[in-house]
CSV table of C-alpha atoms and ligand atoms in Angstrom, one decimal:
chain,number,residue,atom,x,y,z
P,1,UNK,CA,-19.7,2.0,0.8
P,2,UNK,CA,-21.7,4.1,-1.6
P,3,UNK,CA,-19.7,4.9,-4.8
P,4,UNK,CA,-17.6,8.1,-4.9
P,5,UNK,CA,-18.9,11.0,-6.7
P,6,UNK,CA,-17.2,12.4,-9.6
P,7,UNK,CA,-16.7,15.7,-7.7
P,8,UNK,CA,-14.9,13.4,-4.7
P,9,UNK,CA,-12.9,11.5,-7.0
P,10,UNK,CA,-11.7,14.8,-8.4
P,11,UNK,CA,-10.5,15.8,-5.0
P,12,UNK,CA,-8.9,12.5,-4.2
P,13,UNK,CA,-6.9,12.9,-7.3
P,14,UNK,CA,-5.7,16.3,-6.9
P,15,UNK,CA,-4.9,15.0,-3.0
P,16,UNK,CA,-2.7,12.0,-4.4
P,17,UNK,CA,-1.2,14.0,-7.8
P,18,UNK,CA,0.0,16.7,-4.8
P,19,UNK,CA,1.6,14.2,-2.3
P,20,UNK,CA,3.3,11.4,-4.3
P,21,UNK,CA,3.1,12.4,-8.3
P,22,UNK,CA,1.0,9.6,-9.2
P,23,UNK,CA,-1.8,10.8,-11.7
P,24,UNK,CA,-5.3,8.5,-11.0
P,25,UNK,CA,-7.0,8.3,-14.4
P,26,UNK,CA,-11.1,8.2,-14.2
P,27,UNK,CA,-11.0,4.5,-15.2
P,28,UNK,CA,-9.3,4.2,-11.6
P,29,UNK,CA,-12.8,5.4,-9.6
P,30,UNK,CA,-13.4,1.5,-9.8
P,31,UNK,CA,-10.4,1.1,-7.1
P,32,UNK,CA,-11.5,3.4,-4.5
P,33,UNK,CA,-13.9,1.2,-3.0
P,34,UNK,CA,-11.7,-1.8,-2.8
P,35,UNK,CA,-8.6,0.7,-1.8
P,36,UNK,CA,-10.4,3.1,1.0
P,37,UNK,CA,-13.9,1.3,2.0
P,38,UNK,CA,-11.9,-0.7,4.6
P,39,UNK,CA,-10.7,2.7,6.3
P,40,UNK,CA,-13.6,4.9,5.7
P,41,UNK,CA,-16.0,2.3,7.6
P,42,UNK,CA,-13.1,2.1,10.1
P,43,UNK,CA,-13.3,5.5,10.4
P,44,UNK,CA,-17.0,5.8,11.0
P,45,UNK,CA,-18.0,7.0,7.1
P,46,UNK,CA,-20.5,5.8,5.3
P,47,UNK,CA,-19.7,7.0,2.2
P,48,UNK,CA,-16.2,7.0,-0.1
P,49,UNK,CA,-17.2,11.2,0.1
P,50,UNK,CA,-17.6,11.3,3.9
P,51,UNK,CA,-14.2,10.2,4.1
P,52,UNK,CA,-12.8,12.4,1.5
P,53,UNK,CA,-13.9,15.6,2.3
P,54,UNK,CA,-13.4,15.0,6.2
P,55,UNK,CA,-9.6,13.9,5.2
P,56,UNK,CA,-9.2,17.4,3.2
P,57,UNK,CA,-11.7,19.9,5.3
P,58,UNK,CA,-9.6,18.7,8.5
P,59,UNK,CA,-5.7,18.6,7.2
P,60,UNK,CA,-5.4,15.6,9.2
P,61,UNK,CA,-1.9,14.5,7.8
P,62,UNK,CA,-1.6,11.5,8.7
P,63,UNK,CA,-5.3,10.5,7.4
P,64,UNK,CA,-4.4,11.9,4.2
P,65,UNK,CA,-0.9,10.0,4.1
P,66,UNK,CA,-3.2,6.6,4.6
P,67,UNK,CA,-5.3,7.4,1.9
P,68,UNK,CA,-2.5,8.2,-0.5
P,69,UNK,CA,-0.6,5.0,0.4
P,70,UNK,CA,-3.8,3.1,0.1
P,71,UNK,CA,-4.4,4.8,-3.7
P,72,UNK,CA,-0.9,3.5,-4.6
P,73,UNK,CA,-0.3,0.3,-6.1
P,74,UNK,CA,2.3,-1.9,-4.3
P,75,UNK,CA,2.3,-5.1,-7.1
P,76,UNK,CA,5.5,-6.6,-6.6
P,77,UNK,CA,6.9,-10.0,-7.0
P,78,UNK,CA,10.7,-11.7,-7.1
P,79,UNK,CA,12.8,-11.8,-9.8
P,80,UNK,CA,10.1,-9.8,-11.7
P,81,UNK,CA,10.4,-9.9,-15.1
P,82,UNK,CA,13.1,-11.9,-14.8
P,83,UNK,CA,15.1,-10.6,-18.0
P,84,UNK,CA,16.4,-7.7,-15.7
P,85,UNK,CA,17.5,-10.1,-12.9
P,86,UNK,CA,19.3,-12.3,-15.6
P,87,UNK,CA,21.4,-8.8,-16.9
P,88,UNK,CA,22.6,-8.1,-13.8
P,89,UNK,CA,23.4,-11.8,-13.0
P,90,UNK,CA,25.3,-12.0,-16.5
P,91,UNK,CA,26.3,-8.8,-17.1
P,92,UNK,CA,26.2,-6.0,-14.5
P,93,UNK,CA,27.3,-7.6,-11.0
P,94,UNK,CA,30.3,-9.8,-13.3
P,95,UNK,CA,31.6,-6.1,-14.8
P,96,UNK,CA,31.2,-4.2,-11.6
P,97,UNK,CA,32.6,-6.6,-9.5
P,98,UNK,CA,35.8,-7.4,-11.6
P,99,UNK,CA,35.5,-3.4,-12.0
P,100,UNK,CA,35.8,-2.3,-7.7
P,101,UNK,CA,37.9,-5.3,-6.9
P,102,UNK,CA,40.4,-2.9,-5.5
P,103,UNK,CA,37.7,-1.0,-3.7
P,104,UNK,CA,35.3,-4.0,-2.9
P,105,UNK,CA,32.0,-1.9,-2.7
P,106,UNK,CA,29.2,-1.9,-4.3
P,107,UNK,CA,26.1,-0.2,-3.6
P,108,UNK,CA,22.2,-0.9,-4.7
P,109,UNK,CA,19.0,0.8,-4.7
P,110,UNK,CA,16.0,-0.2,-5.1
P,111,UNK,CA,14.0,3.1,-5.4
P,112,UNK,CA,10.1,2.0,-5.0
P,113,UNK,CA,10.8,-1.1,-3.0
P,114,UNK,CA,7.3,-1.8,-2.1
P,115,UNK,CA,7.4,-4.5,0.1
P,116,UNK,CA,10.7,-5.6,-0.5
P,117,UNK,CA,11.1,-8.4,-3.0
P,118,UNK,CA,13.2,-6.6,-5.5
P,119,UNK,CA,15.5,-5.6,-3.1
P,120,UNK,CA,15.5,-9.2,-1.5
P,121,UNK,CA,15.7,-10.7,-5.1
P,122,UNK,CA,19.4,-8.8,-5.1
P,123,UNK,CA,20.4,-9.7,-1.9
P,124,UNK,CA,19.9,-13.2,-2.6
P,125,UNK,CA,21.7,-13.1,-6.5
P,126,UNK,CA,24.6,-11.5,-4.8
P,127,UNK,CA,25.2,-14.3,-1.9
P,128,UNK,CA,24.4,-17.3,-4.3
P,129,UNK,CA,26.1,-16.2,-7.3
P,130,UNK,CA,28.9,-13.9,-6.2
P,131,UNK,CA,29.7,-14.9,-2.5
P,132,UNK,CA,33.0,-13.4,-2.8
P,133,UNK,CA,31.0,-10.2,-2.0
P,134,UNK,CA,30.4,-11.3,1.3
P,135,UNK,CA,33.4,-9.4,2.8
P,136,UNK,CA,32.7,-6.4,0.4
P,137,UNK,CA,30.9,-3.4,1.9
P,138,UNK,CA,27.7,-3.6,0.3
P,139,UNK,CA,24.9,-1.3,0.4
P,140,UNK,CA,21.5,-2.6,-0.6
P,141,UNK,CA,19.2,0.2,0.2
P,142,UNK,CA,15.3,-0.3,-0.2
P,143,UNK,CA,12.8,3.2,-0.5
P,144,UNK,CA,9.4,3.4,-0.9
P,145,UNK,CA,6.5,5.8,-0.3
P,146,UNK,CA,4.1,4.2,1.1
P,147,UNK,CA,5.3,2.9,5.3
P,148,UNK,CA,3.7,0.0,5.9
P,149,UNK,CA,5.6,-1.4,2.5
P,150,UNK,CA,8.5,-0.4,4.2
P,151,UNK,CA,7.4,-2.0,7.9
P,152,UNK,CA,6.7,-5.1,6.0
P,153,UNK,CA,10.2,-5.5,3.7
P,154,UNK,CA,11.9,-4.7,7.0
P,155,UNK,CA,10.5,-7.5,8.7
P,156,UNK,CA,11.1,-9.8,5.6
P,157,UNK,CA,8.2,-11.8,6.3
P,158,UNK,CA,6.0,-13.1,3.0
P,159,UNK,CA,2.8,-15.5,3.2
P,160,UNK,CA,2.0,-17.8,0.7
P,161,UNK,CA,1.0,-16.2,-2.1
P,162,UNK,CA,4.1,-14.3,-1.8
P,163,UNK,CA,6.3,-16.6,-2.0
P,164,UNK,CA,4.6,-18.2,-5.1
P,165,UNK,CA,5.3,-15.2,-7.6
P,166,UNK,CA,8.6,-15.7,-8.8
P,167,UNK,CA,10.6,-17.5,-6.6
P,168,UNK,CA,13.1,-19.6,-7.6
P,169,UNK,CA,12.6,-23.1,-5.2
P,170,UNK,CA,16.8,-23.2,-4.8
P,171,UNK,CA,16.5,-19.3,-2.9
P,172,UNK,CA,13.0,-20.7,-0.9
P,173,UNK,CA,15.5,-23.7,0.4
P,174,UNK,CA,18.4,-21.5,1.5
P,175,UNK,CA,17.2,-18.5,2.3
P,176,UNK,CA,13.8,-19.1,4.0
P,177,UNK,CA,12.0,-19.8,7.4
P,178,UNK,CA,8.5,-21.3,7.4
P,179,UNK,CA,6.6,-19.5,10.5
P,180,UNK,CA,3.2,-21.3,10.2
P,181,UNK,CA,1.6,-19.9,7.2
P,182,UNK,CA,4.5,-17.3,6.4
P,183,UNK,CA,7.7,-17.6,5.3
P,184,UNK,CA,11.0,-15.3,7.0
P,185,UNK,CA,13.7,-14.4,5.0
P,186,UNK,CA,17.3,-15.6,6.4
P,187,UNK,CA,18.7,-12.7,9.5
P,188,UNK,CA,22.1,-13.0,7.2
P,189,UNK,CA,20.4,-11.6,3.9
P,190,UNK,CA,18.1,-9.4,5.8
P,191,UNK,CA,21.0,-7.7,7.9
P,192,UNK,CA,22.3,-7.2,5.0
P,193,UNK,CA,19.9,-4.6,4.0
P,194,UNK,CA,18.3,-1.5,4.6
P,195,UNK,CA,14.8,-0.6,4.4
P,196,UNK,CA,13.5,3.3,4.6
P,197,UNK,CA,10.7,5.5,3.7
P,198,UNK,CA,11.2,8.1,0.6
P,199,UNK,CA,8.9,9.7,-1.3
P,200,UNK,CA,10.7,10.1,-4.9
P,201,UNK,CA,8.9,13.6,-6.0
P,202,UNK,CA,9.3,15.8,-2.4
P,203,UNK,CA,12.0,14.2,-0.9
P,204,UNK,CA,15.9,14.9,-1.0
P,205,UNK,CA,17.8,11.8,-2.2
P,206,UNK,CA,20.3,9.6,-0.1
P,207,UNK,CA,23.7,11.3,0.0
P,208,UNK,CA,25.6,9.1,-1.6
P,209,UNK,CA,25.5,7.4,-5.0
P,210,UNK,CA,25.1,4.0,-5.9
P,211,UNK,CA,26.4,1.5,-8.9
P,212,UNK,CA,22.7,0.0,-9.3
P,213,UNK,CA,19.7,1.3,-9.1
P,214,UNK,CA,16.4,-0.1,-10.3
P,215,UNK,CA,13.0,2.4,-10.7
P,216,UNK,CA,10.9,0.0,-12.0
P,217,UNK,CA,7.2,0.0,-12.4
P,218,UNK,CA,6.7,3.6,-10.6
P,219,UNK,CA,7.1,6.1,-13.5
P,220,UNK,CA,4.1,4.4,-14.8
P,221,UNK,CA,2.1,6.2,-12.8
P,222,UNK,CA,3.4,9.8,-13.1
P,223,UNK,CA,2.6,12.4,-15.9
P,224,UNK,CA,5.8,13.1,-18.1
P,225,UNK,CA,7.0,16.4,-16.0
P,226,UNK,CA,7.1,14.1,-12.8
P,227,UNK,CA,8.8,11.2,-15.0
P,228,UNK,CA,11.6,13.8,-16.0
P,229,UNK,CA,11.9,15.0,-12.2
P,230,UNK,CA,12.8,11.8,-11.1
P,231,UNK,CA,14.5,10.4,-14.0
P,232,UNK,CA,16.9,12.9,-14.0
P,233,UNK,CA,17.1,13.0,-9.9
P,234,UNK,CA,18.1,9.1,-9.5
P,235,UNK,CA,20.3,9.7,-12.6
P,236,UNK,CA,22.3,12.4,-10.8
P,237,UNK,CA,22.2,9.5,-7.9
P,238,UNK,CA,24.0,6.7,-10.3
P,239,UNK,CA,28.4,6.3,-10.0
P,240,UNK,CA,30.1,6.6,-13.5
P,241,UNK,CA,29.9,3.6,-15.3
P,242,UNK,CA,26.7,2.8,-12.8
P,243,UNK,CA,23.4,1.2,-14.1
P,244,UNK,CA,19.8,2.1,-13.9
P,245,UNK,CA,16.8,-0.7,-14.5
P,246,UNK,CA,13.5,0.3,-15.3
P,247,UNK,CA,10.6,-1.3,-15.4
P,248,UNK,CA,9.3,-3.8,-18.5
P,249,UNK,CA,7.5,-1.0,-20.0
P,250,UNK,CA,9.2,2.1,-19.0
P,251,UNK,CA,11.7,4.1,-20.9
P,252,UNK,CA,13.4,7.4,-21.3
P,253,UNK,CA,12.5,8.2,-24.9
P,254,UNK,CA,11.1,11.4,-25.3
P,255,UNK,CA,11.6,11.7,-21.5
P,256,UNK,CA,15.5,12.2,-21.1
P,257,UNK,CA,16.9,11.6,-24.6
P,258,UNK,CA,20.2,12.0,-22.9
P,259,UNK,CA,20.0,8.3,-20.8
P,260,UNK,CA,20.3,6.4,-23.5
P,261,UNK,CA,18.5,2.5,-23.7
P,262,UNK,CA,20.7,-0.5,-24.2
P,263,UNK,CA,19.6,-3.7,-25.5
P,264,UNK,CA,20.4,-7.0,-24.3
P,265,UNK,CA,18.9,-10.2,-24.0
P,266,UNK,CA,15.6,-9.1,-23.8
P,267,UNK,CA,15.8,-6.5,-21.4
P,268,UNK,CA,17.3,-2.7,-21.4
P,269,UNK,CA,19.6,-1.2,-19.4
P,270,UNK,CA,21.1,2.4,-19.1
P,271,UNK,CA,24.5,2.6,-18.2
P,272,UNK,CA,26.0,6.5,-17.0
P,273,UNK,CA,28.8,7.1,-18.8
P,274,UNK,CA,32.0,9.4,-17.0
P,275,UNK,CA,33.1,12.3,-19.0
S,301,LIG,C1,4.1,-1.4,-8.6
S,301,LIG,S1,5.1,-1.1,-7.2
S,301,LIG,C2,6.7,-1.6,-7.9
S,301,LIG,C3,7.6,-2.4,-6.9
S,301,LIG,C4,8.9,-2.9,-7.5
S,301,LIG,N1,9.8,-1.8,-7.9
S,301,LIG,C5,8.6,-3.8,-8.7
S,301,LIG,O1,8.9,-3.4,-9.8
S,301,LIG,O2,8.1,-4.9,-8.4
S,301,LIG,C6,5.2,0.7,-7.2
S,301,LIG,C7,5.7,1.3,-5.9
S,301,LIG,O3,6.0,2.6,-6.1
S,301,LIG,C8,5.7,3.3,-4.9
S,301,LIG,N2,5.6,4.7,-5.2
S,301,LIG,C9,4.6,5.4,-5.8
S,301,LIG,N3,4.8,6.7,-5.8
S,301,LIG,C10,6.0,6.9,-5.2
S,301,LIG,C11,6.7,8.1,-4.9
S,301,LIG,N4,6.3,9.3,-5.2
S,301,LIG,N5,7.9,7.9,-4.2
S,301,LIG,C12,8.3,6.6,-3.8
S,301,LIG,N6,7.6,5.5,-4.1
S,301,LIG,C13,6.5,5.6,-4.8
S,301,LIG,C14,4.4,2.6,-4.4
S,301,LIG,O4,4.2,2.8,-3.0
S,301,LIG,C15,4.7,1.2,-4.8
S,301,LIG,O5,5.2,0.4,-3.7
């Protein structure tokens, strides 16, 4: 595909900023060819332009949906970062539990999902580690933008390469089919959760709150207007005494002074305090 003009690239950029918040910087033209050359030769376009100006000249919705899920960036692994995952092993899941023992519910979103490992990686902590939360009502609730994230983390279905990005060997061994060159995820864990689309800057919120939620590694990619937006929206979305988990280099400071960071073993957590 020939490379995308400046004037195009401008275009996709406005398209993507106006659909999902995420702001492409001009380092990103590089990505386009590896991100849309696929669909714009599918698509009968010769050039990354062709496809660009047909997807905005024509309103096609659903084209210009494709290309903005194709723009985003759905890096993912399990366990990621692993610090996190260690808080909420050590610290979070003990204090909430011992916390709703009277209740027994406790409820977890994962707010940019992407294909589901993150989510997964939770479902799996709380069976090994804390099975007495088996006959709790949990909800582990997975959102993304971008569909075929979502179709994919419903299935539960991870090749290879997948599978080799974090996962602990004990979780491959009890919670994982081999299907030829893939590898399914148990029907226990994966009835357990719940995976949907939600696009985090034009779409209303679940209902209901939740004690956890991680937004990690998406507020990277908004400006600061759109990082407050959603900060404070998923805030609104957390239970008193509920935590949030961003990702290894996202923060609130200067963003929402008000959700103060905690420090702990190598990670940070913010924790919503009732009045
Ligand atoms: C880098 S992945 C992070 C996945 C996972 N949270 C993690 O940390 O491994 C970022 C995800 O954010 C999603 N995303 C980007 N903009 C979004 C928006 N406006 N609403 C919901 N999800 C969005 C992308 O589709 C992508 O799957």
């Amino acid at each position: 595909m020939t490379p995308i003009t400046t004037s195009f690239f401008t275009q996709l950029r406005d398209l993507v900023f106006k659909r999902s918040g995420i702001v492409l910087t001009s380092e990103q033209e590089y990505l386009v060819e590896a991100r849309l050359g696929g669909m714009a030769r599918e698509l009968g376009f010769t050039t990354g332009d062709g496809l660009i100006r047909h997807a905005i000249e024509s309103g096609d919705d659903g084209l210009q949906v494709k290309i903005v899920e194709a723009m985003a960036t759905g890096e993912t692994s399990w366990y990621r970062d692993i610090h996190p995952f260690d808080l909420l092993k050590d610290l979070m899941l003990p204090e909430l539990i011992s916390r709703k023992a009277d209740q027994q519910s406790l409820s977890v979103w994962s707010a940019a999902s992407s294909t589901g490992q993150e989510l997964y990686s939770v479902a799996m902590m709380l069976d090994y580690f804390f099975p007495e939360t088996n006959e709790w009502d949990v909800r582990l609730l997975g959102t993304d933008l971008c569909e075929s994230a979502i179709s994919r983390a419903k299935l539960g279905i991870f090749s290879t390469l997948e599978m080799n990005r974090g996962l602990p060997a004990m979780m491959l061994a009890q919670y994982f089919t081999r299907r030829e060159a893939s590898f399914q995820i148990s029907e226990e864990i994966r009835k357990r959760t719940r995976f949907q689309t939600l696009n985090l800057v034009h779409d209303w919120l679940p209902p209901s709150k939740f004690d956890i939620i991680l937004l990690r590694n998406v507020l990277i990619y908004f400006d600061t207007p759109t990082k407050r937006q959603v900060l404070e929206a998923i805030w609104s979305k957390l239970n008193d005494g509920g935590y949030l988990l961003l990702g290894s280099t996202e923060t609130t400071i200067g963003i929402a002074d008000h959700i103060v960071p905690v420090q702990s073993s190598g990670a940070t957590y913010y924790q919503k305090r009732g009045n």
